[in-house]
Amino acid sequence: MPAGSVAVLAVLLPSRVAAGDGWLAVRGLMGERRVRTDALVSVRRCGSIAAHLVLRDEHGQWLELDLHVLEANPLIRHLLDTGGHRSMERGTLRHGEDVLRELAERFDGREARAVLHASGLR
């Protein structure tokens, strides 16, 4: 398959994201990547226009997650946040506490503004 066709497929078939208690998985064209969110060692934010997170766990697994997924899905965002807090408590998270904190503040602020707007208080 030509490289151009693969690029078109990547755009038309976005990655699928699944999450559960203590794990997050992303399935794309090249298979599935899964990390333990309760055993994260690093969380990095990459890019400015097409921003995404790179998560690594203590088992050597890693994945990239588009920030739009977190914006669109509060449950996945909550599961990542909960897993991140468990990683901090366990002492495995060595890099990225600030990234998780910034994401929480960003999304919590956005949700609070939406609630105020919907209730007519803003």
mmCIF file of N, CA and C in Angstrom, residues 5-85:
data_model
loop_
_atom_site.group_PDB
_atom_site.id
_atom_site.type_symbol
_atom_site.label_atom_id
_atom_site.label_comp_id
_atom_site.label_asym_id
_atom_site.label_seq_id
_atom_site.Cartn_x
_atom_site.Cartn_y
_atom_site.Cartn_z
ATOM 1 N N SER A 5 -1.699 6.381 0.769
ATOM 2 C CA SER A 5 -2.908 5.649 1.160
ATOM 3 C C SER A 5 -2.935 5.400 2.659
ATOM 4 N N VAL A 6 -1.775 5.082 3.226
ATOM 5 C CA VAL A 6 -1.697 4.853 4.665
ATOM 6 C C VAL A 6 -2.017 6.136 5.417
ATOM 7 N N ALA A 7 -1.530 7.265 4.924
ATOM 8 C CA ALA A 7 -1.810 8.548 5.568
ATOM 9 C C ALA A 7 -3.305 8.867 5.519
ATOM 10 N N VAL A 8 -3.944 8.612 4.393
ATOM 11 C CA VAL A 8 -5.386 8.855 4.263
ATOM 12 C C VAL A 8 -6.151 7.940 5.219
ATOM 13 N N LEU A 9 -5.769 6.679 5.290
ATOM 14 C CA LEU A 9 -6.423 5.758 6.215
ATOM 15 C C LEU A 9 -6.262 6.199 7.661
ATOM 16 N N ALA A 10 -5.092 6.708 8.013
ATOM 17 C CA ALA A 10 -4.854 7.150 9.381
ATOM 18 C C ALA A 10 -5.781 8.307 9.759
ATOM 19 N N VAL A 11 -6.080 9.165 8.797
ATOM 20 C CA VAL A 11 -6.986 10.278 9.052
ATOM 21 C C VAL A 11 -8.427 9.801 9.116
ATOM 22 N N LEU A 12 -8.799 8.925 8.208
ATOM 23 C CA LEU A 12 -10.186 8.465 8.142
ATOM 24 C C LEU A 12 -10.535 7.441 9.208
ATOM 25 N N LEU A 13 -9.551 6.716 9.696
ATOM 26 C CA LEU A 13 -9.773 5.714 10.737
ATOM 27 C C LEU A 13 -9.012 6.111 11.994
ATOM 28 N N PRO A 14 -9.575 7.004 12.789
ATOM 29 C CA PRO A 14 -8.857 7.456 13.973
ATOM 30 C C PRO A 14 -8.685 6.329 14.996
ATOM 31 N N SER A 15 -7.753 6.527 15.893
ATOM 32 C CA SER A 15 -7.492 5.543 16.930
ATOM 33 C C SER A 15 -8.712 5.383 17.829
ATOM 34 N N ARG A 16 -8.872 4.173 18.343
ATOM 35 C CA ARG A 16 -9.934 3.909 19.311
ATOM 36 C C ARG A 16 -9.311 3.836 20.686
ATOM 37 N N VAL A 17 -9.954 4.468 21.634
ATOM 38 C CA VAL A 17 -9.427 4.529 22.988
ATOM 39 C C VAL A 17 -10.388 3.819 23.917
ATOM 40 N N ALA A 18 -9.841 2.996 24.789
ATOM 41 C CA ALA A 18 -10.627 2.309 25.815
ATOM 42 C C ALA A 18 -9.907 2.485 27.141
ATOM 43 N N ALA A 19 -10.664 2.468 28.220
ATOM 44 C CA ALA A 19 -10.057 2.644 29.536
ATOM 45 C C ALA A 19 -10.859 1.883 30.570
ATOM 46 N N GLY A 20 -10.173 1.549 31.638
ATOM 47 C CA GLY A 20 -10.800 0.882 32.767
ATOM 48 C C GLY A 20 -10.059 1.272 34.028
ATOM 49 N N ASP A 21 -10.395 0.640 35.121
ATOM 50 C CA ASP A 21 -9.764 0.950 36.389
ATOM 51 C C ASP A 21 -8.285 0.568 36.347
ATOM 52 N N GLY A 22 -7.422 1.573 36.216
ATOM 53 C CA GLY A 22 -5.988 1.340 36.238
ATOM 54 C C GLY A 22 -5.341 1.080 34.896
ATOM 55 N N TRP A 23 -6.060 1.219 33.785
ATOM 56 C CA TRP A 23 -5.449 0.990 32.468
ATOM 57 C C TRP A 23 -6.084 1.890 31.407
ATOM 58 N N LEU A 24 -5.310 2.083 30.341
ATOM 59 C CA LEU A 24 -5.744 2.861 29.184
ATOM 60 C C LEU A 24 -5.161 2.204 27.954
ATOM 61 N N ALA A 25 -5.959 2.066 26.896
ATOM 62 C CA ALA A 25 -5.497 1.424 25.672
ATOM 63 C C ALA A 25 -5.888 2.264 24.462
ATOM 64 N N VAL A 26 -5.002 2.278 23.471
ATOM 65 C CA VAL A 26 -5.252 2.967 22.202
ATOM 66 C C VAL A 26 -5.015 1.959 21.085
ATOM 67 N N ARG A 27 -6.030 1.761 20.245
ATOM 68 C CA ARG A 27 -5.907 0.844 19.113
ATOM 69 C C ARG A 27 -5.925 1.663 17.834
ATOM 70 N N GLY A 28 -4.888 1.465 17.027
ATOM 71 C CA GLY A 28 -4.775 2.170 15.759
ATOM 72 C C GLY A 28 -4.433 1.213 14.644
ATOM 73 N N LEU A 29 -3.925 1.762 13.543
ATOM 74 C CA LEU A 29 -3.574 0.946 12.386
ATOM 75 C C LEU A 29 -2.470 -0.061 12.700
ATOM 76 N N MET A 30 -1.594 0.280 13.620
ATOM 77 C CA MET A 30 -0.443 -0.573 13.917
ATOM 78 C C MET A 30 -0.679 -1.489 15.116
ATOM 79 N N GLY A 31 -1.912 -1.639 15.553
ATOM 80 C CA GLY A 31 -2.214 -2.519 16.683
ATOM 81 C C GLY A 31 -2.600 -1.728 17.923
ATOM 82 N N GLU A 32 -2.534 -2.409 19.059
ATOM 83 C CA GLU A 32 -2.958 -1.800 20.322
ATOM 84 C C GLU A 32 -1.777 -1.531 21.232
ATOM 85 N N ARG A 33 -1.829 -0.388 21.895
ATOM 86 C CA ARG A 33 -0.863 -0.045 22.936
ATOM 87 C C ARG A 33 -1.653 0.148 24.217
ATOM 88 N N ARG A 34 -1.109 -0.341 25.330
ATOM 89 C CA ARG A 34 -1.807 -0.283 26.610
ATOM 90 C C ARG A 34 -0.822 0.083 27.709
ATOM 91 N N VAL A 35 -1.266 0.953 28.625
ATOM 92 C CA VAL A 35 -0.455 1.295 29.788
ATOM 93 C C VAL A 35 -1.285 1.106 31.053
ATOM 94 N N ARG A 36 -0.565 0.897 32.147
ATOM 95 C CA ARG A 36 -1.187 0.879 33.474
ATOM 96 C C ARG A 36 -1.157 2.314 33.986
ATOM 97 N N THR A 37 -2.316 2.943 34.110
ATOM 98 C CA THR A 37 -2.353 4.326 34.569
ATOM 99 C C THR A 37 -2.050 4.428 36.054
ATOM 100 N N ASP A 38 -2.184 3.325 36.774
ATOM 101 C CA ASP A 38 -1.859 3.334 38.197
ATOM 102 C C ASP A 38 -0.389 2.982 38.446
ATOM 103 N N ALA A 39 0.400 2.861 37.372
ATOM 104 C CA ALA A 39 1.829 2.562 37.472
ATOM 105 C C ALA A 39 2.616 3.421 36.475
ATOM 106 N N LEU A 40 2.158 4.657 36.260
ATOM 107 C CA LEU A 40 2.838 5.543 35.314
ATOM 108 C C LEU A 40 4.180 5.995 35.877
ATOM 109 N N VAL A 41 5.173 6.106 35.000
ATOM 110 C CA VAL A 41 6.460 6.675 35.389
ATOM 111 C C VAL A 41 6.651 8.047 34.751
ATOM 112 N N SER A 42 5.991 8.299 33.603
ATOM 113 C CA SER A 42 6.096 9.623 32.989
ATOM 114 C C SER A 42 4.854 9.951 32.172
ATOM 115 N N VAL A 43 4.551 11.237 32.176
ATOM 116 C CA VAL A 43 3.477 11.801 31.361
ATOM 117 C C VAL A 43 4.064 13.048 30.721
ATOM 118 N N ARG A 44 4.121 13.061 29.398
ATOM 119 C CA ARG A 44 4.646 14.212 28.667
ATOM 120 C C ARG A 44 3.594 14.739 27.715
ATOM 121 N N ARG A 45 3.565 16.039 27.570
ATOM 122 C CA ARG A 45 2.689 16.664 26.575
ATOM 123 C C ARG A 45 3.567 17.059 25.399
ATOM 124 N N CYS A 46 3.154 16.681 24.197
ATOM 125 C CA CYS A 46 3.928 16.966 22.988
ATOM 126 C C CYS A 46 3.056 17.719 21.993
ATOM 127 N N GLY A 47 3.675 18.622 21.280
ATOM 128 C CA GLY A 47 2.969 19.347 20.229
ATOM 129 C C GLY A 47 2.155 20.498 20.773
ATOM 130 N N SER A 48 1.862 21.439 19.898
ATOM 131 C CA SER A 48 1.035 22.577 20.297
ATOM 132 C C SER A 48 -0.260 22.615 19.494
ATOM 133 N N ILE A 49 -0.174 22.347 18.205
ATOM 134 C CA ILE A 49 -1.380 22.371 17.379
ATOM 135 C C ILE A 49 -2.124 21.049 17.505
ATOM 136 N N ALA A 50 -1.446 19.952 17.263
ATOM 137 C CA ALA A 50 -2.040 18.618 17.419
ATOM 138 C C ALA A 50 -1.472 18.015 18.705
ATOM 139 N N ALA A 51 -1.847 18.612 19.828
ATOM 140 C CA ALA A 51 -1.283 18.210 21.114
ATOM 141 C C ALA A 51 -1.709 16.799 21.492
ATOM 142 N N HIS A 52 -0.748 16.078 22.065
ATOM 143 C CA HIS A 52 -1.039 14.740 22.558
ATOM 144 C C HIS A 52 -0.168 14.450 23.772
ATOM 145 N N LEU A 53 -0.567 13.427 24.508
ATOM 146 C CA LEU A 53 0.183 12.979 25.672
ATOM 147 C C LEU A 53 0.934 11.713 25.318
ATOM 148 N N VAL A 54 2.113 11.558 25.893
ATOM 149 C CA VAL A 54 2.846 10.305 25.812
ATOM 150 C C VAL A 54 2.914 9.768 27.238
ATOM 151 N N LEU A 55 2.303 8.607 27.443
ATOM 152 C CA LEU A 55 2.257 7.974 28.762
ATOM 153 C C LEU A 55 3.168 6.758 28.759
ATOM 154 N N ARG A 56 3.961 6.605 29.820
ATOM 155 C CA ARG A 56 4.829 5.429 29.987
ATOM 156 C C ARG A 56 4.578 4.849 31.366
ATOM 157 N N ASP A 57 4.526 3.514 31.440
ATOM 158 C CA ASP A 57 4.324 2.879 32.743
ATOM 159 C C ASP A 57 5.580 2.135 33.195
ATOM 160 N N GLU A 58 5.548 1.631 34.418
ATOM 161 C CA GLU A 58 6.731 0.983 34.981
ATOM 162 C C GLU A 58 7.033 -0.366 34.343
ATOM 163 N N HIS A 59 6.154 -0.870 33.511
ATOM 164 C CA HIS A 59 6.362 -2.151 32.826
ATOM 165 C C HIS A 59 6.979 -1.963 31.440
ATOM 166 N N GLY A 60 7.321 -0.719 31.103
ATOM 167 C CA GLY A 60 7.954 -0.430 29.822
ATOM 168 C C GLY A 60 6.976 -0.180 28.689
ATOM 169 N N GLN A 61 5.683 -0.182 28.967
ATOM 170 C CA GLN A 61 4.671 0.073 27.943
ATOM 171 C C GLN A 61 4.474 1.578 27.787
ATOM 172 N N TRP A 62 4.089 2.003 26.580
ATOM 173 C CA TRP A 62 3.820 3.410 26.333
ATOM 174 C C TRP A 62 2.733 3.561 25.291
ATOM 175 N N LEU A 63 2.117 4.723 25.271
ATOM 176 C CA LEU A 63 1.141 5.055 24.234
ATOM 177 C C LEU A 63 1.056 6.552 24.076
ATOM 178 N N GLU A 64 0.529 6.955 22.924
ATOM 179 C CA GLU A 64 0.260 8.362 22.649
ATOM 180 C C GLU A 64 -1.255 8.548 22.621
ATOM 181 N N LEU A 65 -1.706 9.617 23.247
ATOM 182 C CA LEU A 65 -3.133 9.892 23.361
ATOM 183 C C LEU A 65 -3.408 11.327 22.939
ATOM 184 N N ASP A 66 -4.275 11.494 21.957
ATOM 185 C CA ASP A 66 -4.661 12.819 21.482
ATOM 186 C C ASP A 66 -5.463 13.520 22.584
ATOM 187 N N LEU A 67 -5.154 14.779 22.851
ATOM 188 C CA LEU A 67 -5.870 15.525 23.889
ATOM 189 C C LEU A 67 -7.345 15.717 23.574
ATOM 190 N N HIS A 68 -7.702 15.653 22.294
ATOM 191 C CA HIS A 68 -9.117 15.771 21.924
ATOM 192 C C HIS A 68 -9.937 14.630 22.534
ATOM 193 N N VAL A 69 -9.329 13.481 22.707
ATOM 194 C CA VAL A 69 -10.031 12.350 23.327
ATOM 195 C C VAL A 69 -10.419 12.708 24.754
ATOM 196 N N LEU A 70 -9.511 13.335 25.488
ATOM 197 C CA LEU A 70 -9.813 13.725 26.866
ATOM 198 C C LEU A 70 -10.854 14.829 26.920
ATOM 199 N N GLU A 71 -10.808 15.732 25.959
ATOM 200 C CA GLU A 71 -11.811 16.802 25.907
ATOM 201 C C GLU A 71 -13.200 16.234 25.653
ATOM 202 N N ALA A 72 -13.277 15.226 24.798
ATOM 203 C CA ALA A 72 -14.570 14.679 24.387
ATOM 204 C C ALA A 72 -15.117 13.629 25.346
ATOM 205 N N ASN A 73 -14.266 13.073 26.202
ATOM 206 C CA ASN A 73 -14.717 11.967 27.032
ATOM 207 C C ASN A 73 -14.315 12.154 28.493
ATOM 208 N N PRO A 74 -15.212 12.721 29.302
ATOM 209 C CA PRO A 74 -14.905 12.954 30.716
ATOM 210 C C PRO A 74 -14.598 11.659 31.492
ATOM 211 N N LEU A 75 -15.186 10.545 31.109
ATOM 212 C CA LEU A 75 -14.921 9.294 31.826
ATOM 213 C C LEU A 75 -13.471 8.851 31.634
ATOM 214 N N ILE A 76 -12.968 8.912 30.412
ATOM 215 C CA ILE A 76 -11.568 8.553 30.171
ATOM 216 C C ILE A 76 -10.657 9.534 30.900
ATOM 217 N N ARG A 77 -11.012 10.812 30.867
ATOM 218 C CA ARG A 77 -10.230 11.817 31.585
ATOM 219 C C ARG A 77 -10.200 11.509 33.084
ATOM 220 N N HIS A 78 -11.339 11.141 33.652
ATOM 221 C CA HIS A 78 -11.411 10.799 35.076
ATOM 222 C C HIS A 78 -10.557 9.565 35.397
ATOM 223 N N LEU A 79 -10.639 8.537 34.543
ATOM 224 C CA LEU A 79 -9.854 7.323 34.781
ATOM 225 C C LEU A 79 -8.350 7.604 34.701
ATOM 226 N N LEU A 80 -7.932 8.462 33.768
ATOM 227 C CA LEU A 80 -6.517 8.838 33.680
ATOM 228 C C LEU A 80 -6.107 9.626 34.921
ATOM 229 N N ASP A 81 -6.934 10.556 35.337
ATOM 230 C CA ASP A 81 -6.634 11.365 36.517
ATOM 231 C C ASP A 81 -6.527 10.490 37.767
ATOM 232 N N THR A 82 -7.462 9.560 37.937
ATOM 233 C CA THR A 82 -7.440 8.653 39.087
ATOM 234 C C THR A 82 -6.183 7.780 39.070
ATOM 235 N N GLY A 83 -5.871 7.228 37.906
ATOM 236 C CA GLY A 83 -4.659 6.417 37.782
ATOM 237 C C GLY A 83 -3.404 7.220 38.037
ATOM 238 N N GLY A 84 -3.381 8.468 37.550
ATOM 239 C CA GLY A 84 -2.243 9.342 37.787
ATOM 240 C C GLY A 84 -2.035 9.617 39.274
ATOM 241 N N HIS A 85 -3.143 9.840 40.001
ATOM 242 C CA HIS A 85 -3.039 10.054 41.447
ATOM 243 C C HIS A 85 -2.520 8.799 42.158
#
